[in-house]
């Protein structure tokens, strides 16, 4: 039954792609026609400038009409994000993350997207000095979409959708950065698509992965 539900869900998947993938991310440019034929996934691309405009204005426009959010909505989400969690970063950064979550959410609802992929950097980091990781992960925790992929990587979002539909739980797809056979440590990237509601350490912090050769984390 789970497989049947998954096939049916993918046949009705409308994936919102917010901006193109950053330069060099060739894996984020799959064959859209092949995915449509095999899975039924439809992809709509929205310029990333729409995210920044919605972030500032609190209003999104799409195929289904307008969706708005208020500062009170942002404050409420900020409280939910920080409740019972230790902050290892500035509270203002988390508040910005809450606002970015609502900007994504408004655009998703205004267009009827069931899954999404985001150009999550470098613009957000350059303009607001935050990463989009918490905001994207929160979309999964709140069930706004069944897939939310980083770096415009929409093929990963399709895999996430499969995992979510099969398991009935939010799913994350992580990159293997390195795996040294002689050690028991596997280093993963795309930590932003981790799922806050399933995390147990109770902390919100800043992590910058060190990808230098020979360096263990």
PDB file of C-alpha atoms in Angstrom:
ATOM      1  CA  UNK A   1       0.000   0.000   0.000  1.00  0.00           C
ATOM      2  CA  UNK A   2       2.896   2.335   0.719  1.00  0.00           C
ATOM      3  CA  UNK A   3       4.299   1.742  -2.758  1.00  0.00           C
ATOM      4  CA  UNK A   4       0.910   2.411  -4.345  1.00  0.00           C
ATOM      5  CA  UNK A   5       0.575   5.613  -2.324  1.00  0.00           C
ATOM      6  CA  UNK A   6       4.084   6.652  -3.367  1.00  0.00           C
ATOM      7  CA  UNK A   7       3.454   6.084  -7.072  1.00  0.00           C
ATOM      8  CA  UNK A   8       0.184   7.971  -6.872  1.00  0.00           C
ATOM      9  CA  UNK A   9       1.812  10.840  -4.956  1.00  0.00           C
ATOM     10  CA  UNK A  10       4.651  11.202  -7.449  1.00  0.00           C
ATOM     11  CA  UNK A  11       2.155  11.304 -10.324  1.00  0.00           C
ATOM     12  CA  UNK A  12       0.762  14.462  -8.733  1.00  0.00           C
ATOM     13  CA  UNK A  13       4.077  15.974  -7.625  1.00  0.00           C
ATOM     14  CA  UNK A  14       4.499  19.662  -8.472  1.00  0.00           C
ATOM     15  CA  UNK A  15       8.065  20.607  -7.634  1.00  0.00           C
ATOM     16  CA  UNK A  16       8.915  24.268  -7.168  1.00  0.00           C
ATOM     17  CA  UNK A  17      12.469  25.106  -8.082  1.00  0.00           C
ATOM     18  CA  UNK A  18      13.485  28.421  -6.537  1.00  0.00           C
ATOM     19  CA  UNK A  19      16.339  29.673  -8.679  1.00  0.00           C
ATOM     20  CA  UNK A  20      18.926  27.738 -10.657  1.00  0.00           C
ATOM     21  CA  UNK A  21      21.621  25.695  -8.980  1.00  0.00           C
ATOM     22  CA  UNK A  22      24.869  27.516  -8.114  1.00  0.00           C
ATOM     23  CA  UNK A  23      27.609  27.297 -10.712  1.00  0.00           C
ATOM     24  CA  UNK A  24      29.314  23.919 -10.957  1.00  0.00           C
ATOM     25  CA  UNK A  25      26.450  21.917  -9.436  1.00  0.00           C
ATOM     26  CA  UNK A  26      25.886  19.824 -12.539  1.00  0.00           C
ATOM     27  CA  UNK A  27      24.054  17.056 -10.680  1.00  0.00           C
ATOM     28  CA  UNK A  28      21.254  19.547 -10.016  1.00  0.00           C
ATOM     29  CA  UNK A  29      20.379  19.674 -13.711  1.00  0.00           C
ATOM     30  CA  UNK A  30      18.767  16.329 -14.493  1.00  0.00           C
ATOM     31  CA  UNK A  31      16.656  15.368 -17.497  1.00  0.00           C
ATOM     32  CA  UNK A  32      13.283  16.891 -16.636  1.00  0.00           C
ATOM     33  CA  UNK A  33      11.456  15.071 -19.427  1.00  0.00           C
ATOM     34  CA  UNK A  34      12.832  11.715 -18.282  1.00  0.00           C
ATOM     35  CA  UNK A  35      11.690  12.362 -14.714  1.00  0.00           C
ATOM     36  CA  UNK A  36       8.271  13.441 -15.935  1.00  0.00           C
ATOM     37  CA  UNK A  37       7.864  10.272 -17.984  1.00  0.00           C
ATOM     38  CA  UNK A  38       9.151   7.921 -15.290  1.00  0.00           C
ATOM     39  CA  UNK A  39       7.726   9.473 -12.131  1.00  0.00           C
ATOM     40  CA  UNK A  40       5.240  12.096 -13.300  1.00  0.00           C
ATOM     41  CA  UNK A  41       7.123  14.940 -11.593  1.00  0.00           C
ATOM     42  CA  UNK A  42       6.316  18.402 -12.939  1.00  0.00           C
ATOM     43  CA  UNK A  43       8.817  21.194 -12.266  1.00  0.00           C
ATOM     44  CA  UNK A  44       8.120  24.913 -12.157  1.00  0.00           C
ATOM     45  CA  UNK A  45      11.019  27.353 -11.781  1.00  0.00           C
ATOM     46  CA  UNK A  46      10.617  30.642  -9.929  1.00  0.00           C
ATOM     47  CA  UNK A  47      13.348  33.244 -10.048  1.00  0.00           C
ATOM     48  CA  UNK A  48      15.124  33.500  -6.719  1.00  0.00           C
ATOM     49  CA  UNK A  49      14.493  37.227  -6.671  1.00  0.00           C
ATOM     50  CA  UNK A  50      10.867  36.346  -5.825  1.00  0.00           C
ATOM     51  CA  UNK A  51      12.096  34.791  -2.565  1.00  0.00           C
ATOM     52  CA  UNK A  52      13.953  37.949  -1.592  1.00  0.00           C
ATOM     53  CA  UNK A  53      10.967  40.120  -2.532  1.00  0.00           C
ATOM     54  CA  UNK A  54       8.592  37.958  -0.478  1.00  0.00           C
ATOM     55  CA  UNK A  55      11.061  37.932   2.436  1.00  0.00           C
ATOM     56  CA  UNK A  56      10.990  41.725   2.507  1.00  0.00           C
ATOM     57  CA  UNK A  57       7.314  42.364   1.731  1.00  0.00           C
ATOM     58  CA  UNK A  58       5.540  39.454   3.459  1.00  0.00           C
ATOM     59  CA  UNK A  59       3.460  38.795   0.334  1.00  0.00           C
ATOM     60  CA  UNK A  60       3.720  36.111  -2.353  1.00  0.00           C
ATOM     61  CA  UNK A  61       1.814  35.827  -5.606  1.00  0.00           C
ATOM     62  CA  UNK A  62       1.345  32.625  -7.576  1.00  0.00           C
ATOM     63  CA  UNK A  63      -0.952  30.468  -9.647  1.00  0.00           C
ATOM     64  CA  UNK A  64      -3.378  30.058  -6.730  1.00  0.00           C
ATOM     65  CA  UNK A  65      -3.426  33.727  -5.736  1.00  0.00           C
ATOM     66  CA  UNK A  66      -1.756  35.785  -3.007  1.00  0.00           C
ATOM     67  CA  UNK A  67      -0.482  34.517   0.341  1.00  0.00           C
ATOM     68  CA  UNK A  68       0.705  36.847   3.087  1.00  0.00           C
ATOM     69  CA  UNK A  69       2.391  36.579   6.468  1.00  0.00           C
ATOM     70  CA  UNK A  70       2.904  39.070   9.279  1.00  0.00           C
ATOM     71  CA  UNK A  71       5.607  39.881  11.775  1.00  0.00           C
ATOM     72  CA  UNK A  72       3.413  38.196  14.383  1.00  0.00           C
ATOM     73  CA  UNK A  73       3.609  34.975  12.330  1.00  0.00           C
ATOM     74  CA  UNK A  74       7.389  35.287  12.233  1.00  0.00           C
ATOM     75  CA  UNK A  75       7.569  35.912  15.996  1.00  0.00           C
ATOM     76  CA  UNK A  76       5.422  32.861  16.702  1.00  0.00           C
ATOM     77  CA  UNK A  77       7.645  30.641  14.549  1.00  0.00           C
ATOM     78  CA  UNK A  78      10.744  32.083  16.225  1.00  0.00           C
ATOM     79  CA  UNK A  79       9.301  31.069  19.607  1.00  0.00           C
ATOM     80  CA  UNK A  80       8.604  27.556  18.314  1.00  0.00           C
ATOM     81  CA  UNK A  81      12.111  27.251  16.892  1.00  0.00           C
ATOM     82  CA  UNK A  82      13.822  28.373  20.091  1.00  0.00           C
ATOM     83  CA  UNK A  83      11.517  26.839  22.696  1.00  0.00           C
ATOM     84  CA  UNK A  84      13.533  24.379  24.789  1.00  0.00           C
ATOM     85  CA  UNK A  85      16.623  24.742  22.579  1.00  0.00           C
ATOM     86  CA  UNK A  86      20.001  26.185  23.455  1.00  0.00           C
ATOM     87  CA  UNK A  87      21.056  28.978  21.099  1.00  0.00           C
ATOM     88  CA  UNK A  88      24.667  28.804  19.962  1.00  0.00           C
ATOM     89  CA  UNK A  89      24.151  31.656  17.525  1.00  0.00           C
ATOM     90  CA  UNK A  90      22.611  35.125  17.635  1.00  0.00           C
ATOM     91  CA  UNK A  91      18.862  35.178  18.261  1.00  0.00           C
ATOM     92  CA  UNK A  92      18.474  37.697  15.433  1.00  0.00           C
ATOM     93  CA  UNK A  93      19.826  35.132  12.959  1.00  0.00           C
ATOM     94  CA  UNK A  94      17.214  32.629  14.086  1.00  0.00           C
ATOM     95  CA  UNK A  95      14.536  35.303  13.753  1.00  0.00           C
ATOM     96  CA  UNK A  96      15.690  35.936  10.185  1.00  0.00           C
ATOM     97  CA  UNK A  97      15.527  32.190   9.600  1.00  0.00           C
ATOM     98  CA  UNK A  98      11.932  32.202  10.801  1.00  0.00           C
ATOM     99  CA  UNK A  99      11.087  34.995   8.357  1.00  0.00           C
ATOM    100  CA  UNK A 100      12.807  33.132   5.515  1.00  0.00           C
ATOM    101  CA  UNK A 101      10.740  30.045   6.385  1.00  0.00           C
ATOM    102  CA  UNK A 102       7.559  32.087   5.998  1.00  0.00           C
ATOM    103  CA  UNK A 103       8.776  33.534   2.683  1.00  0.00           C
ATOM    104  CA  UNK A 104       9.353  30.018   1.341  1.00  0.00           C
ATOM    105  CA  UNK A 105       6.045  28.810   2.785  1.00  0.00           C
ATOM    106  CA  UNK A 106       4.074  31.678   1.240  1.00  0.00           C
ATOM    107  CA  UNK A 107       5.520  31.046  -2.217  1.00  0.00           C
ATOM    108  CA  UNK A 108       4.906  27.309  -1.918  1.00  0.00           C
ATOM    109  CA  UNK A 109       1.282  27.790  -0.904  1.00  0.00           C
ATOM    110  CA  UNK A 110       0.657  30.507  -3.510  1.00  0.00           C
ATOM    111  CA  UNK A 111       1.766  28.092  -6.236  1.00  0.00           C
ATOM    112  CA  UNK A 112       0.522  24.776  -4.861  1.00  0.00           C
ATOM    113  CA  UNK A 113       3.942  23.117  -4.770  1.00  0.00           C
ATOM    114  CA  UNK A 114       4.147  19.703  -3.115  1.00  0.00           C
ATOM    115  CA  UNK A 115       7.949  19.641  -3.042  1.00  0.00           C
ATOM    116  CA  UNK A 116      10.730  22.164  -3.556  1.00  0.00           C
ATOM    117  CA  UNK A 117      14.397  22.772  -4.299  1.00  0.00           C
ATOM    118  CA  UNK A 118      16.146  25.986  -3.299  1.00  0.00           C
ATOM    119  CA  UNK A 119      19.101  28.028  -4.453  1.00  0.00           C
ATOM    120  CA  UNK A 120      19.944  28.471  -0.793  1.00  0.00           C
ATOM    121  CA  UNK A 121      23.246  30.287  -1.299  1.00  0.00           C
ATOM    122  CA  UNK A 122      25.205  32.461  -1.882  1.00  0.00           C
ATOM    123  CA  UNK A 123      22.550  35.216  -2.057  1.00  0.00           C
ATOM    124  CA  UNK A 124      20.965  34.630   1.366  1.00  0.00           C
ATOM    125  CA  UNK A 125      24.364  34.523   3.062  1.00  0.00           C
ATOM    126  CA  UNK A 126      25.539  37.653   1.262  1.00  0.00           C
ATOM    127  CA  UNK A 127      22.388  39.701   1.867  1.00  0.00           C
ATOM    128  CA  UNK A 128      21.211  38.586   5.322  1.00  0.00           C
ATOM    129  CA  UNK A 129      24.315  36.891   6.726  1.00  0.00           C
ATOM    130  CA  UNK A 130      22.388  33.703   7.497  1.00  0.00           C
ATOM    131  CA  UNK A 131      22.133  30.268   5.965  1.00  0.00           C
ATOM    132  CA  UNK A 132      18.835  28.814   4.804  1.00  0.00           C
ATOM    133  CA  UNK A 133      19.385  25.455   6.522  1.00  0.00           C
ATOM    134  CA  UNK A 134      17.043  25.955   9.474  1.00  0.00           C
ATOM    135  CA  UNK A 135      14.344  27.487   7.275  1.00  0.00           C
ATOM    136  CA  UNK A 136      14.431  24.631   4.775  1.00  0.00           C
ATOM    137  CA  UNK A 137      14.508  21.980   7.487  1.00  0.00           C
ATOM    138  CA  UNK A 138      11.538  23.645   9.187  1.00  0.00           C
ATOM    139  CA  UNK A 139       9.486  23.260   5.999  1.00  0.00           C
ATOM    140  CA  UNK A 140       9.921  19.502   6.351  1.00  0.00           C
ATOM    141  CA  UNK A 141       9.192  19.499  10.084  1.00  0.00           C
ATOM    142  CA  UNK A 142       5.967  21.433   9.584  1.00  0.00           C
ATOM    143  CA  UNK A 143       4.851  19.310   6.625  1.00  0.00           C
ATOM    144  CA  UNK A 144       4.673  22.302   4.285  1.00  0.00           C
ATOM    145  CA  UNK A 145       6.270  20.138   1.590  1.00  0.00           C
ATOM    146  CA  UNK A 146       7.283  16.509   1.495  1.00  0.00           C
ATOM    147  CA  UNK A 147      10.703  17.366   0.031  1.00  0.00           C
ATOM    148  CA  UNK A 148      12.969  20.385   0.418  1.00  0.00           C
ATOM    149  CA  UNK A 149      16.342  20.115  -1.293  1.00  0.00           C
ATOM    150  CA  UNK A 150      19.383  22.371  -1.069  1.00  0.00           C
ATOM    151  CA  UNK A 151      21.350  24.081  -3.833  1.00  0.00           C
ATOM    152  CA  UNK A 152      18.659  23.777  -6.508  1.00  0.00           C
ATOM    153  CA  UNK A 153      19.149  20.003  -6.495  1.00  0.00           C
ATOM    154  CA  UNK A 154      15.680  18.977  -7.666  1.00  0.00           C
ATOM    155  CA  UNK A 155      16.628  15.325  -8.419  1.00  0.00           C
ATOM    156  CA  UNK A 156      17.399  15.005  -4.703  1.00  0.00           C
ATOM    157  CA  UNK A 157      13.949  16.446  -3.944  1.00  0.00           C
ATOM    158  CA  UNK A 158      12.363  13.667  -6.012  1.00  0.00           C
ATOM    159  CA  UNK A 159      14.255  11.085  -3.923  1.00  0.00           C
ATOM    160  CA  UNK A 160      13.142  12.837  -0.746  1.00  0.00           C
ATOM    161  CA  UNK A 161       9.525  12.680  -1.908  1.00  0.00           C
ATOM    162  CA  UNK A 162       9.862   8.942  -2.396  1.00  0.00           C
ATOM    163  CA  UNK A 163      11.274   8.532   1.095  1.00  0.00           C
ATOM    164  CA  UNK A 164       8.557  10.673   2.667  1.00  0.00           C
ATOM    165  CA  UNK A 165       5.734   8.919   0.841  1.00  0.00           C
ATOM    166  CA  UNK A 166       7.093   5.428   1.557  1.00  0.00           C
ATOM    167  CA  UNK A 167       7.775   6.028   5.246  1.00  0.00           C
ATOM    168  CA  UNK A 168       5.080   8.529   6.168  1.00  0.00           C
ATOM    169  CA  UNK A 169       7.850  10.568   7.840  1.00  0.00           C
ATOM    170  CA  UNK A 170       9.932  13.564   6.708  1.00  0.00           C
ATOM    171  CA  UNK A 171      12.954  12.384   4.731  1.00  0.00           C
ATOM    172  CA  UNK A 172      16.416  13.855   4.229  1.00  0.00           C
ATOM    173  CA  UNK A 173      19.020  13.097   1.569  1.00  0.00           C
ATOM    174  CA  UNK A 174      22.618  13.783   2.578  1.00  0.00           C
ATOM    175  CA  UNK A 175      25.837  13.931   0.540  1.00  0.00           C
ATOM    176  CA  UNK A 176      28.819  11.772   1.381  1.00  0.00           C
ATOM    177  CA  UNK A 177      31.807  14.136   1.583  1.00  0.00           C
ATOM    178  CA  UNK A 178      34.240  11.422   2.547  1.00  0.00           C
ATOM    179  CA  UNK A 179      34.313   7.985   4.078  1.00  0.00           C
ATOM    180  CA  UNK A 180      37.669   6.636   5.201  1.00  0.00           C
ATOM    181  CA  UNK A 181      37.493   2.874   5.606  1.00  0.00           C
ATOM    182  CA  UNK A 182      39.925   2.792   8.507  1.00  0.00           C
ATOM    183  CA  UNK A 183      37.740   5.096  10.580  1.00  0.00           C
ATOM    184  CA  UNK A 184      34.217   4.849  11.895  1.00  0.00           C
ATOM    185  CA  UNK A 185      33.355   8.435  10.887  1.00  0.00           C
ATOM    186  CA  UNK A 186      31.357   9.333   7.795  1.00  0.00           C
ATOM    187  CA  UNK A 187      31.252  13.041   6.970  1.00  0.00           C
ATOM    188  CA  UNK A 188      28.000  14.262   5.437  1.00  0.00           C
ATOM    189  CA  UNK A 189      26.950  17.505   3.803  1.00  0.00           C
ATOM    190  CA  UNK A 190      23.535  19.017   3.067  1.00  0.00           C
ATOM    191  CA  UNK A 191      22.952  19.170   6.810  1.00  0.00           C
ATOM    192  CA  UNK A 192      20.317  21.810   6.100  1.00  0.00           C
ATOM    193  CA  UNK A 193      17.832  19.210   4.948  1.00  0.00           C
ATOM    194  CA  UNK A 194      18.057  17.489   8.273  1.00  0.00           C
ATOM    195  CA  UNK A 195      14.742  17.543  10.084  1.00  0.00           C
ATOM    196  CA  UNK A 196      14.563  19.682  13.250  1.00  0.00           C
ATOM    197  CA  UNK A 197      11.547  17.835  14.647  1.00  0.00           C
ATOM    198  CA  UNK A 198      13.599  14.620  14.716  1.00  0.00           C
ATOM    199  CA  UNK A 199      16.752  16.108  16.235  1.00  0.00           C
ATOM    200  CA  UNK A 200      17.534  15.355  19.862  1.00  0.00           C
ATOM    201  CA  UNK A 201      20.439  17.619  20.851  1.00  0.00           C
ATOM    202  CA  UNK A 202      18.217  20.634  21.508  1.00  0.00           C
ATOM    203  CA  UNK A 203      20.621  23.166  20.032  1.00  0.00           C
ATOM    204  CA  UNK A 204      20.623  25.733  17.249  1.00  0.00           C
ATOM    205  CA  UNK A 205      24.125  26.692  16.189  1.00  0.00           C
ATOM    206  CA  UNK A 206      26.445  27.574  13.361  1.00  0.00           C
ATOM    207  CA  UNK A 207      28.423  24.875  11.598  1.00  0.00           C
ATOM    208  CA  UNK A 208      30.913  25.465   8.820  1.00  0.00           C
ATOM    209  CA  UNK A 209      32.240  22.134   7.502  1.00  0.00           C
ATOM    210  CA  UNK A 210      36.000  21.867   7.043  1.00  0.00           C
ATOM    211  CA  UNK A 211      36.637  20.089   3.739  1.00  0.00           C
ATOM    212  CA  UNK A 212      40.437  20.201   3.843  1.00  0.00           C
ATOM    213  CA  UNK A 213      42.122  16.925   3.030  1.00  0.00           C
ATOM    214  CA  UNK A 214      43.359  14.992   6.030  1.00  0.00           C
ATOM    215  CA  UNK A 215      41.246  16.964   8.489  1.00  0.00           C
ATOM    216  CA  UNK A 216      38.826  14.973  10.648  1.00  0.00           C
ATOM    217  CA  UNK A 217      35.756  16.600  12.183  1.00  0.00           C
TER     218      UNK A 217
END
